[in-house]
Tab-separated table of C-alpha atoms and ligand atoms in Angstrom:
chain	number	residue	atom	x	y	z
A	1	MET	CA	-7.357	-40.706	0.312
A	2	ASN	CA	-11.106	-41.323	0.343
A	3	ALA	CA	-13.504	-38.403	0.497
A	4	PRO	CA	-15.564	-38.474	3.711
A	5	VAL	CA	-19.168	-39.502	3.388
A	6	PHE	CA	-20.324	-36.253	4.993
A	7	GLN	CA	-18.765	-32.872	4.424
A	8	ALA	CA	-18.934	-29.971	6.846
A	9	LYS	CA	-21.558	-28.278	4.671
A	10	ASP	CA	-23.894	-31.267	5.047
A	11	TYR	CA	-24.440	-30.290	8.690
A	12	LYS	CA	-25.262	-26.677	7.856
A	13	SER	CA	-28.945	-25.770	7.735
A	14	GLU	CA	-30.632	-23.198	5.505
A	15	LEU	CA	-31.342	-20.931	8.476
A	16	LYS	CA	-28.994	-17.937	8.517
A	17	PRO	CA	-27.513	-17.154	11.953
A	18	ILE	CA	-28.800	-13.876	13.391
A	19	TRP	CA	-25.784	-13.446	15.674
A	20	CYS	CA	-24.075	-10.064	15.604
A	21	PRO	CA	-21.476	-9.965	12.828
A	22	GLY	CA	-18.130	-10.886	14.398
A	23	CYS	CA	-19.639	-12.999	17.221
A	24	GLY	CA	-17.347	-15.816	18.367
A	25	ASP	CA	-20.200	-18.291	17.979
A	26	PHE	CA	-19.796	-18.220	14.159
A	27	GLY	CA	-16.370	-19.824	14.480
A	28	VAL	CA	-17.655	-22.364	17.003
A	29	LEU	CA	-20.442	-23.380	14.633
A	30	GLN	CA	-17.966	-23.794	11.764
A	31	GLY	CA	-15.708	-25.894	14.014
A	32	LEU	CA	-18.666	-28.071	14.966
A	33	TYR	CA	-19.592	-28.754	11.332
A	34	ARG	CA	-16.012	-29.778	10.642
A	35	ALA	CA	-15.724	-31.965	13.748
A	36	LEU	CA	-18.949	-33.756	12.786
A	37	SER	CA	-17.668	-34.302	9.265
A	38	SER	CA	-14.495	-35.930	10.645
A	39	ILE	CA	-16.582	-38.172	12.879
A	40	GLY	CA	-18.756	-39.004	9.894
A	41	ARG	CA	-22.081	-39.744	11.563
A	42	PRO	CA	-25.001	-38.739	9.306
A	43	PRO	CA	-26.989	-35.695	10.496
A	44	HIS	CA	-30.018	-37.838	11.355
A	45	GLU	CA	-27.924	-39.721	13.933
A	46	VAL	CA	-26.979	-36.513	15.742
A	47	ALA	CA	-29.038	-34.358	18.117
A	48	PHE	CA	-28.234	-30.882	19.385
A	49	ILE	CA	-29.865	-29.834	22.620
A	50	SER	CA	-29.594	-26.304	23.967
A	51	GLY	CA	-31.122	-23.935	26.479
A	52	ILE	CA	-31.739	-20.249	25.753
A	53	GLY	CA	-29.206	-17.607	24.791
A	54	CYS	CA	-27.374	-16.466	21.671
A	55	SER	CA	-25.150	-19.553	21.850
A	56	SER	CA	-28.190	-21.767	22.401
A	57	ARG	CA	-29.378	-21.025	18.878
A	58	ILE	CA	-26.892	-23.609	17.560
A	59	PRO	CA	-29.446	-26.441	17.000
A	60	GLY	CA	-31.323	-24.367	14.417
A	61	TYR	CA	-28.205	-23.866	12.363
A	62	THR	CA	-27.559	-27.563	11.856
A	63	THR	CA	-29.284	-30.220	9.779
A	64	ALA	CA	-29.159	-32.620	12.741
A	65	TYR	CA	-32.081	-33.123	15.110
A	66	GLY	CA	-32.334	-30.157	17.427
A	67	PHE	CA	-34.205	-28.911	20.467
A	68	ASN	CA	-33.775	-25.277	21.569
A	69	THR	CA	-35.284	-25.977	24.985
A	70	VAL	CA	-35.854	-23.874	28.112
A	71	HIS	CA	-33.319	-21.574	29.760
A	72	GLY	CA	-30.962	-23.655	31.928
A	73	ARG	CA	-32.561	-27.012	31.154
A	74	SER	CA	-30.478	-28.323	28.291
A	75	LEU	CA	-28.699	-30.981	30.369
A	76	PRO	CA	-31.801	-32.688	31.854
A	77	ILE	CA	-33.464	-32.751	28.447
A	78	ALA	CA	-30.322	-34.012	26.724
A	79	GLN	CA	-30.087	-36.834	29.273
A	80	GLY	CA	-33.680	-37.795	28.518
A	81	VAL	CA	-32.962	-37.789	24.785
A	82	LYS	CA	-29.845	-39.920	25.225
A	83	LEU	CA	-31.591	-42.400	27.481
A	84	ALA	CA	-34.535	-42.750	25.093
A	85	ASN	CA	-32.175	-43.315	22.158
A	86	PRO	CA	-28.654	-44.231	23.298
A	87	GLU	CA	-27.524	-44.630	19.684
A	88	LEU	CA	-27.901	-40.899	19.033
A	89	LEU	CA	-24.798	-38.732	19.197
A	90	VAL	CA	-25.978	-36.007	21.572
A	91	VAL	CA	-24.261	-32.620	21.753
A	92	VAL	CA	-25.399	-30.067	24.316
A	93	ALA	CA	-24.620	-26.428	23.516
A	94	GLY	CA	-25.223	-23.233	25.428
A	95	GLY	CA	-23.892	-20.218	27.245
A	96	ASP	CA	-22.193	-19.488	30.546
A	97	GLY	CA	-25.425	-18.029	31.915
A	98	ASP	CA	-27.537	-20.930	30.739
A	99	GLY	CA	-25.091	-23.520	32.066
A	100	PHE	CA	-23.738	-22.052	35.277
A	101	SER	CA	-26.430	-19.642	36.452
A	102	ILE	CA	-29.987	-20.866	36.014
A	103	GLY	CA	-28.812	-24.323	34.904
A	104	GLY	CA	-25.943	-24.637	37.384
A	105	GLY	CA	-27.757	-27.091	39.648
A	106	HIS	CA	-28.029	-29.635	36.860
A	107	VAL	CA	-24.333	-29.766	36.080
A	108	PRO	CA	-23.019	-31.956	38.956
A	109	HIS	CA	-25.780	-34.498	38.431
A	110	ALA	CA	-25.208	-34.717	34.695
A	111	VAL	CA	-21.497	-35.190	35.358
A	112	ARG	CA	-21.839	-37.862	38.044
A	113	ARG	CA	-24.456	-39.742	36.006
A	114	ASN	CA	-21.881	-39.878	33.189
A	115	MET	CA	-23.927	-40.266	30.051
A	116	ASP	CA	-22.066	-40.146	26.780
A	117	LEU	CA	-22.840	-36.461	26.126
A	118	THR	CA	-20.667	-33.629	24.879
A	119	TYR	CA	-21.323	-30.332	26.610
A	120	LEU	CA	-20.035	-27.247	24.772
A	121	VAL	CA	-20.304	-24.000	26.694
A	122	MET	CA	-19.722	-20.814	24.733
A	123	ASP	CA	-18.333	-18.815	27.602
A	124	ASN	CA	-18.467	-15.092	26.777
A	125	GLN	CA	-18.571	-13.961	30.422
A	126	VAL	CA	-21.845	-12.127	29.846
A	127	TYR	CA	-25.549	-12.621	29.114
A	128	GLY	CA	-25.432	-11.806	25.403
A	129	LEU	CA	-29.004	-12.379	24.308
A	130	THR	CA	-30.573	-10.210	26.999
A	131	LYS	CA	-28.137	-7.389	26.235
A	132	GLY	CA	-25.114	-7.629	28.421
A	133	GLN	CA	-25.957	-8.356	32.051
A	134	LEU	CA	-23.495	-9.968	34.481
A	135	SER	CA	-23.062	-13.695	34.084
A	136	PRO	CA	-21.585	-16.127	36.610
A	137	THR	CA	-18.266	-16.079	34.754
A	138	SER	CA	-18.053	-12.261	34.502
A	139	PRO	CA	-14.844	-11.013	36.085
A	140	ARG	CA	-14.993	-9.139	39.375
A	141	GLY	CA	-15.333	-5.399	38.775
A	142	LEU	CA	-17.108	-5.763	35.405
A	143	GLU	CA	-19.459	-2.856	34.746
A	144	THR	CA	-22.666	-3.905	33.056
A	145	VAL	CA	-26.282	-2.759	32.996
A	146	THR	CA	-26.883	-4.829	36.138
A	147	SER	CA	-23.612	-3.810	37.808
A	148	PRO	CA	-23.181	-0.124	36.941
A	149	PHE	CA	-20.509	0.329	39.646
A	150	GLY	CA	-18.747	-2.957	38.890
A	151	SER	CA	-19.433	-6.514	39.974
A	152	LEU	CA	-18.616	-7.333	43.609
A	153	GLU	CA	-18.581	-11.093	43.050
A	154	GLU	CA	-15.863	-13.559	42.197
A	155	PRO	CA	-16.621	-15.408	38.958
A	156	ILE	CA	-17.147	-19.142	39.101
A	157	ASN	CA	-14.503	-21.293	37.465
A	158	PRO	CA	-16.192	-23.721	35.029
A	159	LEU	CA	-13.043	-25.785	34.549
A	160	LEU	CA	-12.532	-26.357	38.282
A	161	TYR	CA	-16.230	-27.115	38.737
A	162	MET	CA	-16.218	-29.791	36.071
A	163	LEU	CA	-12.995	-31.358	37.315
A	164	ALA	CA	-14.181	-31.339	40.917
A	165	TYR	CA	-17.514	-32.908	39.952
A	166	GLY	CA	-15.532	-35.715	38.318
A	167	ALA	CA	-15.976	-35.112	34.589
A	168	GLY	CA	-13.890	-37.565	32.557
A	169	PHE	CA	-13.023	-35.070	29.837
A	170	VAL	CA	-12.421	-31.371	30.455
A	171	ALA	CA	-10.963	-29.033	27.837
A	172	GLN	CA	-10.837	-25.384	26.863
A	173	ALA	CA	-10.752	-23.840	23.399
A	174	THR	CA	-11.100	-20.561	21.544
A	175	PRO	CA	-12.193	-19.892	17.962
A	176	ALA	CA	-9.020	-17.784	17.732
A	177	ASP	CA	-7.405	-21.171	16.995
A	178	MET	CA	-9.878	-22.806	14.621
A	179	PRO	CA	-7.971	-26.063	13.925
A	180	GLY	CA	-7.184	-26.515	17.637
A	181	MET	CA	-10.787	-25.875	18.657
A	182	THR	CA	-12.153	-28.177	15.946
A	183	ALA	CA	-9.830	-30.991	17.008
A	184	LEU	CA	-10.866	-30.552	20.664
A	185	ILE	CA	-14.573	-30.659	19.818
A	186	GLU	CA	-13.953	-33.847	17.861
A	187	GLU	CA	-11.971	-35.378	20.729
A	188	ALA	CA	-14.699	-34.461	23.210
A	189	ILE	CA	-17.376	-36.055	21.037
A	190	ARG	CA	-15.284	-39.201	20.690
A	191	TYR	CA	-14.717	-39.477	24.456
A	192	PRO	CA	-16.993	-42.262	25.751
A	193	GLY	CA	-18.709	-40.420	28.602
A	194	PHE	CA	-19.577	-36.913	29.766
A	195	ALA	CA	-17.199	-34.499	28.047
A	196	PHE	CA	-16.994	-30.760	28.619
A	197	VAL	CA	-15.376	-28.075	26.481
A	198	ASN	CA	-15.322	-24.502	27.738
A	199	ILE	CA	-15.102	-22.434	24.570
A	200	GLN	CA	-14.072	-18.846	25.126
A	201	SER	CA	-16.351	-17.393	22.453
A	202	PRO	CA	-16.269	-13.594	22.473
A	203	CYS	CA	-19.361	-11.410	22.533
A	204	VAL	CA	-18.394	-8.530	20.251
A	205	THR	CA	-21.361	-6.424	21.293
A	206	PHE	CA	-21.225	-6.596	25.096
A	207	GLY	CA	-17.868	-8.243	25.801
A	208	GLU	CA	-14.706	-6.555	27.017
A	209	ASP	CA	-11.800	-5.774	24.699
A	210	ASP	CA	-9.491	-8.217	26.476
A	211	GLN	CA	-12.001	-10.997	25.799
A	212	GLN	CA	-12.014	-10.592	22.017
A	213	LEU	CA	-10.383	-12.941	19.525
A	214	LYS	CA	-7.464	-10.617	18.839
A	215	ALA	CA	-6.626	-10.682	22.557
A	216	HIS	CA	-7.083	-14.473	22.609
A	217	LYS	CA	-4.628	-14.859	19.750
A	218	ALA	CA	-1.990	-13.009	21.734
A	219	LYS	CA	-2.798	-14.618	25.059
A	220	GLN	CA	-3.575	-18.287	24.440
A	221	LYS	CA	-1.109	-20.953	25.534
A	222	SER	CA	-1.619	-24.558	24.619
A	223	LEU	CA	-1.443	-27.036	27.476
A	224	ALA	CA	0.572	-29.335	25.221
A	225	SER	CA	3.264	-26.666	24.869
A	226	LEU	CA	3.479	-26.561	28.686
A	227	GLY	CA	4.124	-30.294	28.678
A	228	HIS	CA	0.876	-31.040	30.536
A	229	ASP	CA	-0.082	-34.713	30.800
A	230	PRO	CA	-3.901	-34.848	30.402
A	231	SER	CA	-4.130	-38.076	32.411
A	232	ASN	CA	-2.843	-36.221	35.502
A	233	GLN	CA	-5.973	-35.033	37.308
A	234	LEU	CA	-4.109	-33.159	40.037
A	235	ALA	CA	-2.030	-31.237	37.514
A	236	ALA	CA	-5.256	-30.463	35.635
A	237	LEU	CA	-6.828	-29.030	38.806
A	238	ASP	CA	-3.776	-26.900	39.379
A	239	LEU	CA	-3.750	-25.515	35.824
A	240	ALA	CA	-7.507	-24.927	35.856
A	241	ARG	CA	-7.069	-22.494	38.744
A	242	ALA	CA	-5.657	-20.009	36.230
A	243	TYR	CA	-9.094	-19.576	34.574
A	244	GLY	CA	-9.705	-15.839	34.193
A	245	THR	CA	-6.019	-14.933	34.226
A	246	GLU	CA	-4.390	-17.296	31.724
A	247	LEU	CA	-5.992	-18.631	28.555
A	248	TYR	CA	-4.918	-22.259	28.461
A	249	THR	CA	-6.225	-24.290	25.551
A	250	GLY	CA	-6.287	-28.038	25.109
A	251	VAL	CA	-7.253	-31.004	27.244
A	252	PHE	CA	-6.938	-30.428	30.992
A	253	TYR	CA	-8.082	-33.917	31.890
A	254	ARG	CA	-8.965	-37.068	30.052
A	255	ASN	CA	-9.738	-40.102	32.174
A	256	PRO	CA	-7.382	-42.802	30.855
A	257	SER	CA	-9.848	-45.538	31.856
A	258	PRO	CA	-13.331	-44.153	31.259
A	259	PRO	CA	-15.920	-45.749	33.565
A	260	PRO	CA	-19.100	-47.282	32.094
A	261	THR	CA	-21.712	-44.797	30.981
A	262	TYR	CA	-25.097	-44.533	32.661
A	263	GLU	CA	-26.891	-45.728	29.523
A	264	SER	CA	-24.715	-48.848	29.349
A	265	LEU	CA	-25.489	-49.608	33.022
A	266	VAL	CA	-29.198	-49.107	32.355
A	267	LYS	CA	-29.003	-51.562	29.495
A	268	LEU	CA	-27.295	-54.125	31.732
A	269	ARG	CA	-29.916	-53.628	34.420
A	270	GLN	CA	-32.710	-54.091	31.875
A	271	THR	CA	-31.158	-57.323	30.640
A	272	GLU	CA	-30.757	-58.654	34.212
A	273	GLN	CA	-34.262	-57.686	35.204
A	274	ALA	CA	-35.795	-59.125	32.057
A	275	LYS	CA	-34.672	-62.587	33.278
A	276	LYS	CA	-36.661	-62.234	36.481
A	277	ALA	CA	-39.657	-60.357	35.210
A	278	ARG	CA	-42.357	-60.067	37.887
A	279	PRO	CA	-46.085	-60.183	37.285
A	280	ARG	CA	-47.548	-56.702	37.112
A	281	ASN	CA	-49.162	-56.895	40.577
A	282	GLN	CA	-45.779	-57.717	42.206
A	283	ILE	CA	-43.694	-54.950	40.647
A	284	LEU	CA	-43.827	-52.749	43.761
A	285	ASP	CA	-42.647	-55.630	45.961
A	286	ALA	CA	-39.049	-54.791	44.996
A	287	TYR	CA	-39.440	-51.577	46.961
A	288	LEU	CA	-41.367	-53.107	49.899
A	289	GLN	CA	-38.624	-55.664	50.549
A	290	LYS	CA	-36.114	-52.885	51.386
B	1	MET	CA	2.949	-23.673	15.261
B	2	THR	CA	3.257	-21.377	12.265
B	3	ASN	CA	0.259	-19.753	10.606
B	4	ARG	CA	0.720	-22.008	7.603
B	5	GLN	CA	0.543	-25.149	9.750
B	6	GLN	CA	-2.582	-23.766	11.397
B	7	GLN	CA	-4.216	-22.955	8.083
B	8	THR	CA	-3.467	-26.315	6.477
B	9	PRO	CA	-2.879	-28.828	9.275
B	10	GLY	CA	-1.637	-32.165	8.023
B	11	ILE	CA	-0.679	-31.101	4.473
B	12	ASP	CA	2.939	-31.845	3.577
B	13	PHE	CA	3.863	-29.303	0.915
B	14	ALA	CA	7.194	-31.003	0.244
B	15	VAL	CA	5.411	-33.925	-1.431
B	16	LEU	CA	2.334	-32.183	-2.845
B	17	THR	CA	1.519	-33.184	-6.441
B	18	LEU	CA	0.354	-30.701	-9.060
B	19	LYS	CA	-3.126	-32.233	-9.076
B	20	ASP	CA	-3.456	-31.877	-5.298
B	21	ALA	CA	-1.991	-28.368	-5.435
B	22	LEU	CA	-4.552	-27.302	-8.040
B	23	ASP	CA	-7.388	-28.845	-6.067
B	24	LEU	CA	-6.153	-27.101	-2.954
B	25	ALA	CA	-6.081	-23.770	-4.785
B	26	VAL	CA	-9.674	-24.355	-5.965
B	27	LEU	CA	-10.743	-25.079	-2.376
B	28	ILE	CA	-8.987	-21.953	-1.079
B	29	GLU	CA	-11.025	-19.833	-3.505
B	30	GLU	CA	-14.169	-21.772	-2.640
B	31	GLU	CA	-13.650	-21.180	1.072
B	32	ALA	CA	-13.137	-17.448	0.460
B	33	ARG	CA	-16.226	-17.266	-1.766
B	34	ASP	CA	-18.393	-19.015	0.824
B	35	ARG	CA	-17.068	-16.855	3.662
B	36	TYR	CA	-17.764	-13.618	1.773
B	37	GLU	CA	-21.227	-14.936	1.028
B	38	GLU	CA	-21.817	-15.596	4.735
B	39	LEU	CA	-20.451	-12.191	5.737
B	40	ALA	CA	-22.570	-10.425	3.099
B	41	ALA	CA	-25.672	-12.244	4.373
B	42	GLN	CA	-24.859	-11.260	7.979
B	43	LEU	CA	-24.511	-7.622	7.001
B	44	VAL	CA	-27.718	-7.619	4.931
B	45	LEU	CA	-29.503	-9.013	7.992
B	46	HIS	CA	-28.020	-6.263	10.141
B	47	ARG	CA	-28.787	-3.549	7.605
B	48	THR	CA	-25.224	-2.592	6.725
B	49	PRO	CA	-25.729	-2.306	2.950
B	50	GLY	CA	-22.435	-0.703	1.876
B	51	ALA	CA	-20.184	-3.378	3.351
B	52	ALA	CA	-22.673	-6.102	2.352
B	53	ALA	CA	-22.601	-4.980	-1.284
B	54	PHE	CA	-18.803	-5.003	-1.324
B	55	PHE	CA	-18.668	-8.508	0.147
B	56	ALA	CA	-21.221	-9.649	-2.445
B	57	LYS	CA	-18.828	-8.328	-5.107
B	58	MET	CA	-16.026	-10.339	-3.489
B	59	VAL	CA	-18.209	-13.452	-3.791
B	60	ARG	CA	-18.312	-12.951	-7.562
B	61	ILE	CA	-14.563	-12.307	-7.759
B	62	GLU	CA	-13.601	-15.372	-5.717
B	63	GLU	CA	-15.998	-17.493	-7.769
B	64	LEU	CA	-14.351	-16.263	-10.953
B	65	HIS	CA	-10.912	-17.247	-9.605
B	66	ARG	CA	-12.244	-20.622	-8.534
B	67	LYS	CA	-13.680	-21.307	-11.996
B	68	GLN	CA	-10.415	-20.317	-13.707
B	69	LEU	CA	-8.457	-22.730	-11.504
B	70	LEU	CA	-11.050	-25.425	-12.009
B	71	GLU	CA	-10.672	-25.107	-15.790
B	72	GLU	CA	-6.904	-25.376	-15.477
B	73	ARG	CA	-7.361	-28.483	-13.346
B	74	ALA	CA	-9.819	-30.056	-15.804
B	75	LYS	CA	-7.429	-29.431	-18.704
B	76	ALA	CA	-4.526	-31.095	-16.911
B	77	PHE	CA	-6.213	-33.891	-15.000
B	78	GLY	CA	-9.701	-34.368	-16.453
B	79	GLU	CA	-12.017	-36.343	-14.223
B	80	GLN	CA	-9.345	-37.758	-11.903
B	81	PRO	CA	-10.709	-37.908	-8.347
B	82	VAL	CA	-10.033	-35.092	-5.879
B	83	ALA	CA	-7.926	-36.182	-2.902
B	84	VAL	CA	-7.802	-32.976	-0.860
B	85	ARG	CA	-10.770	-31.950	1.214
B	86	ARG	CA	-12.231	-28.629	2.242
B	87	GLU	CA	-11.829	-29.720	5.883
B	88	MET	CA	-8.041	-29.580	5.408
B	89	ILE	CA	-7.930	-25.792	5.113
B	90	PHE	CA	-8.739	-23.079	7.619
B	91	ASP	CA	-9.227	-19.452	6.569
B	92	VAL	CA	-6.388	-19.275	4.030
B	93	GLU	CA	-7.900	-16.464	1.972
B	94	ALA	CA	-11.265	-16.259	3.712
B	95	PRO	CA	-11.550	-13.355	6.161
B	96	ASP	CA	-11.757	-14.404	9.810
B	97	TYR	CA	-15.278	-14.277	11.249
B	98	ASP	CA	-14.292	-11.564	13.711
B	99	GLU	CA	-13.317	-9.166	10.915
B	100	VAL	CA	-16.870	-7.891	10.577
B	101	ARG	CA	-19.134	-5.709	12.704
B	102	SER	CA	-22.729	-4.626	12.277
B	103	ASP	CA	-21.648	-0.969	12.078
B	104	MET	CA	-18.749	-1.441	9.668
B	105	THR	CA	-18.276	0.985	6.817
B	106	THR	CA	-17.562	0.206	3.182
B	107	ARG	CA	-13.999	1.358	3.804
B	108	GLU	CA	-13.633	-1.153	6.649
B	109	ALA	CA	-15.049	-3.890	4.412
B	110	LEU	CA	-12.417	-3.093	1.784
B	111	GLU	CA	-9.720	-3.089	4.460
B	112	THR	CA	-10.943	-6.529	5.542
B	113	ALA	CA	-10.553	-7.791	1.969
B	114	LEU	CA	-7.093	-6.224	1.778
B	115	ARG	CA	-6.005	-7.983	4.987
B	116	SER	CA	-7.341	-11.251	3.599
B	117	GLU	CA	-5.405	-10.874	0.345
B	118	GLU	CA	-2.282	-10.084	2.394
B	119	LYS	CA	-2.928	-13.159	4.526
B	120	ALA	CA	-3.214	-15.315	1.393
B	121	HIS	CA	0.015	-13.793	0.046
B	122	ARG	CA	1.838	-14.669	3.294
B	123	PHE	CA	0.462	-18.185	3.014
B	124	PHE	CA	1.864	-18.761	-0.475
B	125	VAL	CA	5.196	-17.209	0.476
B	126	SER	CA	5.374	-19.546	3.447
B	127	VAL	CA	4.441	-22.737	1.574
B	128	LEU	CA	6.844	-21.938	-1.259
B	129	SER	CA	9.754	-22.481	1.092
B	130	HIS	CA	8.637	-26.117	1.444
B	131	VAL	CA	7.473	-26.973	-2.091
B	132	GLN	CA	9.869	-29.144	-4.109
B	133	ASN	CA	7.895	-30.113	-7.203
B	134	PRO	CA	8.793	-27.505	-9.897
B	135	GLU	CA	5.271	-27.484	-11.402
B	136	VAL	CA	3.699	-26.905	-7.998
B	137	ARG	CA	6.261	-24.186	-7.343
B	138	LYS	CA	5.318	-22.445	-10.600
B	139	LEU	CA	1.607	-22.607	-9.740
B	140	PHE	CA	2.097	-21.243	-6.225
B	141	GLU	CA	4.397	-18.478	-7.482
B	142	GLU	CA	1.655	-17.411	-9.899
B	143	LEU	CA	-0.933	-17.493	-7.126
B	144	ARG	CA	1.355	-15.543	-4.802
B	145	ASP	CA	1.814	-12.849	-7.456
B	146	GLU	CA	-1.913	-12.740	-8.169
B	147	GLU	CA	-2.500	-11.960	-4.505
B	148	VAL	CA	-0.367	-8.840	-4.950
B	149	GLU	CA	-2.434	-7.850	-7.996
B	150	HIS	CA	-5.624	-8.313	-5.975
B	151	GLN	CA	-4.212	-6.144	-3.199
B	152	ASP	CA	-3.519	-3.397	-5.742
B	153	LEU	CA	-7.076	-3.599	-7.047
B	154	VAL	CA	-8.508	-3.246	-3.535
B	155	LYS	CA	-6.137	-0.361	-2.803
B	156	LYS	CA	-7.372	1.438	-5.948
B	157	GLU	CA	-10.975	0.959	-4.821
B	158	LEU	CA	-10.045	2.263	-1.371
B	159	ALA	CA	-8.522	5.391	-2.876
B	160	LYS	CA	-11.818	6.163	-4.629
B	161	LEU	CA	-13.783	6.181	-1.351
B	162	PRO	CA	-14.483	9.398	0.542
B	163	ASP	CA	-12.154	9.861	3.527
B	164	ASP	CA	-14.790	9.444	6.171
B	165	ASP	CA	-17.710	7.182	5.425
B	166	ARG	CA	-18.362	6.433	9.078
B	167	PHE	CA	-21.860	6.614	10.475
B	168	ALA	CA	-23.045	6.655	14.061
B	169	ARG	CA	-23.371	3.286	15.716
B	170	VAL	CA	-26.876	4.178	16.972
B	171	ASP	CA	-28.035	4.356	13.346
B	172	VAL	CA	-27.417	0.665	12.895
B	173	GLY	CA	-28.029	-0.543	16.465
B	174	ASP	CA	-29.663	-3.880	15.915
B	175	GLY	CA	-29.579	-5.957	19.058
B	176	PRO	CA	-30.091	-9.693	19.221
B	177	ALA	CA	-33.680	-10.906	19.355
B	178	PRO	CA	-35.075	-11.605	22.849
B	179	GLN	CA	-36.420	-15.069	23.648
C	301	LIG	C1	-36.572	-18.880	32.795
C	301	LIG	C2	-35.909	-17.774	32.061
C	301	LIG	N1	-35.260	-16.815	32.729
C	301	LIG	C3	-34.635	-15.821	32.063
C	301	LIG	C4	-34.669	-15.775	30.701
C	301	LIG	C5	-33.988	-14.638	29.969
C	301	LIG	N2	-32.738	-15.043	29.391
C	301	LIG	C6	-32.654	-15.483	28.126
C	301	LIG	S1	-31.108	-15.852	27.645
C	301	LIG	C7	-30.494	-15.405	29.173
C	301	LIG	C8	-29.021	-15.468	29.466
C	301	LIG	C9	-28.176	-15.805	28.282
C	301	LIG	O1	-26.825	-15.843	28.636
C	301	LIG	P1	-25.899	-17.036	28.215
C	301	LIG	O2	-26.479	-18.315	28.605
C	301	LIG	O3	-24.539	-16.742	28.729
C	301	LIG	O4	-25.939	-17.022	26.616
C	301	LIG	P2	-25.347	-15.980	25.567
C	301	LIG	O5	-26.516	-15.196	25.092
C	301	LIG	O6	-24.349	-15.139	26.269
C	301	LIG	O7	-24.748	-16.843	24.528
C	301	LIG	C10	-31.510	-14.993	30.017
C	301	LIG	C11	-31.294	-14.520	31.393
C	301	LIG	C12	-35.364	-16.801	30.017
C	301	LIG	N3	-35.413	-16.874	28.671
C	301	LIG	N4	-35.966	-17.772	30.719
C	302	LIG	S1	-24.984	-10.303	21.708
C	302	LIG	FE1	-22.924	-11.114	21.897
C	302	LIG	S2	-23.181	-13.351	22.123
C	302	LIG	FE2	-25.079	-12.490	21.288
C	302	LIG	S3	-24.913	-12.675	19.059
C	302	LIG	FE3	-24.201	-10.621	19.642
C	302	LIG	S4	-21.993	-10.859	19.877
C	302	LIG	FE4	-22.842	-12.919	19.937
C	303	LIG	MG1	-22.963	-15.803	27.794
């Protein structure tokens, strides 16, 4: 057996995580290092893009390129990065608040554009960084500093959203099962198109007891053990409805024939257009003819 | 899936050679050493000195075990290349990340180490039922028994601690940094 060119530790930066001891994000970070080592791309060929939140600190803890951007804007910036350099392996990381609250409007467009990005959401059902306010995935009735008498809203269901928007790869994981989560992250990165993994990553400081890793260990059920066929989109939609009640882990949906990515279509368009290059003063004519 | 399969996915203990077994044992100690180092650093950052100091001691202990195994390996197999990888093992003797808290006491840190030694013991017991090579069996039996010795050492340390070394959570309240 040959040793891999890059070991997990090669992706680990010198910066020490300031997460609360016990935070689920530590396990996610470890799983990411390992997944990258299996894939074997050197750190300089990888870019991590995040928004703002505890989970969004991931880029700083890796030796890859990283951009800890603006709250809710990781996906637009990641798409820009990927388009500017399609050879880069781009991983987007962030929280449930970052992705589905302030950044929620970007999600359907990133999905339908279908760039080869991996989007990892560390879903802790709370705003961790700002000290425990309600997030869009908080369960109904949750008492927080912004909902002292309990939340009156239904949580959104990230799995159903992603499936309904048409994502080609949708999975769920928990660091309570490190090998399973690591393998899913790797599979998502290898999927040629927009891939989403909802990682139930507990907040030990503001999260509920039934959302901690010990509860996950008892509760999680792998989709494989249920006999789920990940190419069956309708079955995936049905299983995804259990978000918030069951903790299913594994691949809900994997498009068996992934469509071309946006960046590959752009490349084709550039090649076609290069053949019929117009003089500078006629460039706008393409729009006038319509 | 059993715990053993989760901790070492893809390793077939029925055909493991002594060289691979020794290298695996070295990596198990290395993983534990690195994890204790990470946990100690987290607790230093969050100003939990008692537990941090104990984890720092565990770093030295795990490193000592690693070096002893490494010497044994060098004696038996010299410079022969290592075929097992760190990526093949998951938290065999290393405490899980969610074992620690910013307000944990020294007693809780020792209890974490005890649980980790027990976890490692269960691991060796479990793999021994699959191992066929007699030399590998002997090595893993030794390691299994050492885990019991380590548990006894931690238990002795625990007995020396005052009954209640708990402090109020507000004393260590150290929220995440705003952005
Ligand atoms: C434009 C803007 N609005 C609000 C904030 C404050 N803020 C920072 S992180 C955050 C929510 C973090 O929650 P989540 O994305 O779930 O990440 P977690 O900390 O839970 O990992 C908010 C509201 C901000 N930084 N910028
Ligand atoms: S506040 Fe919660 S999410 Fe943030 S670092 Fe602490 S445990 Fe993790
Ligand atoms: Mg959150």
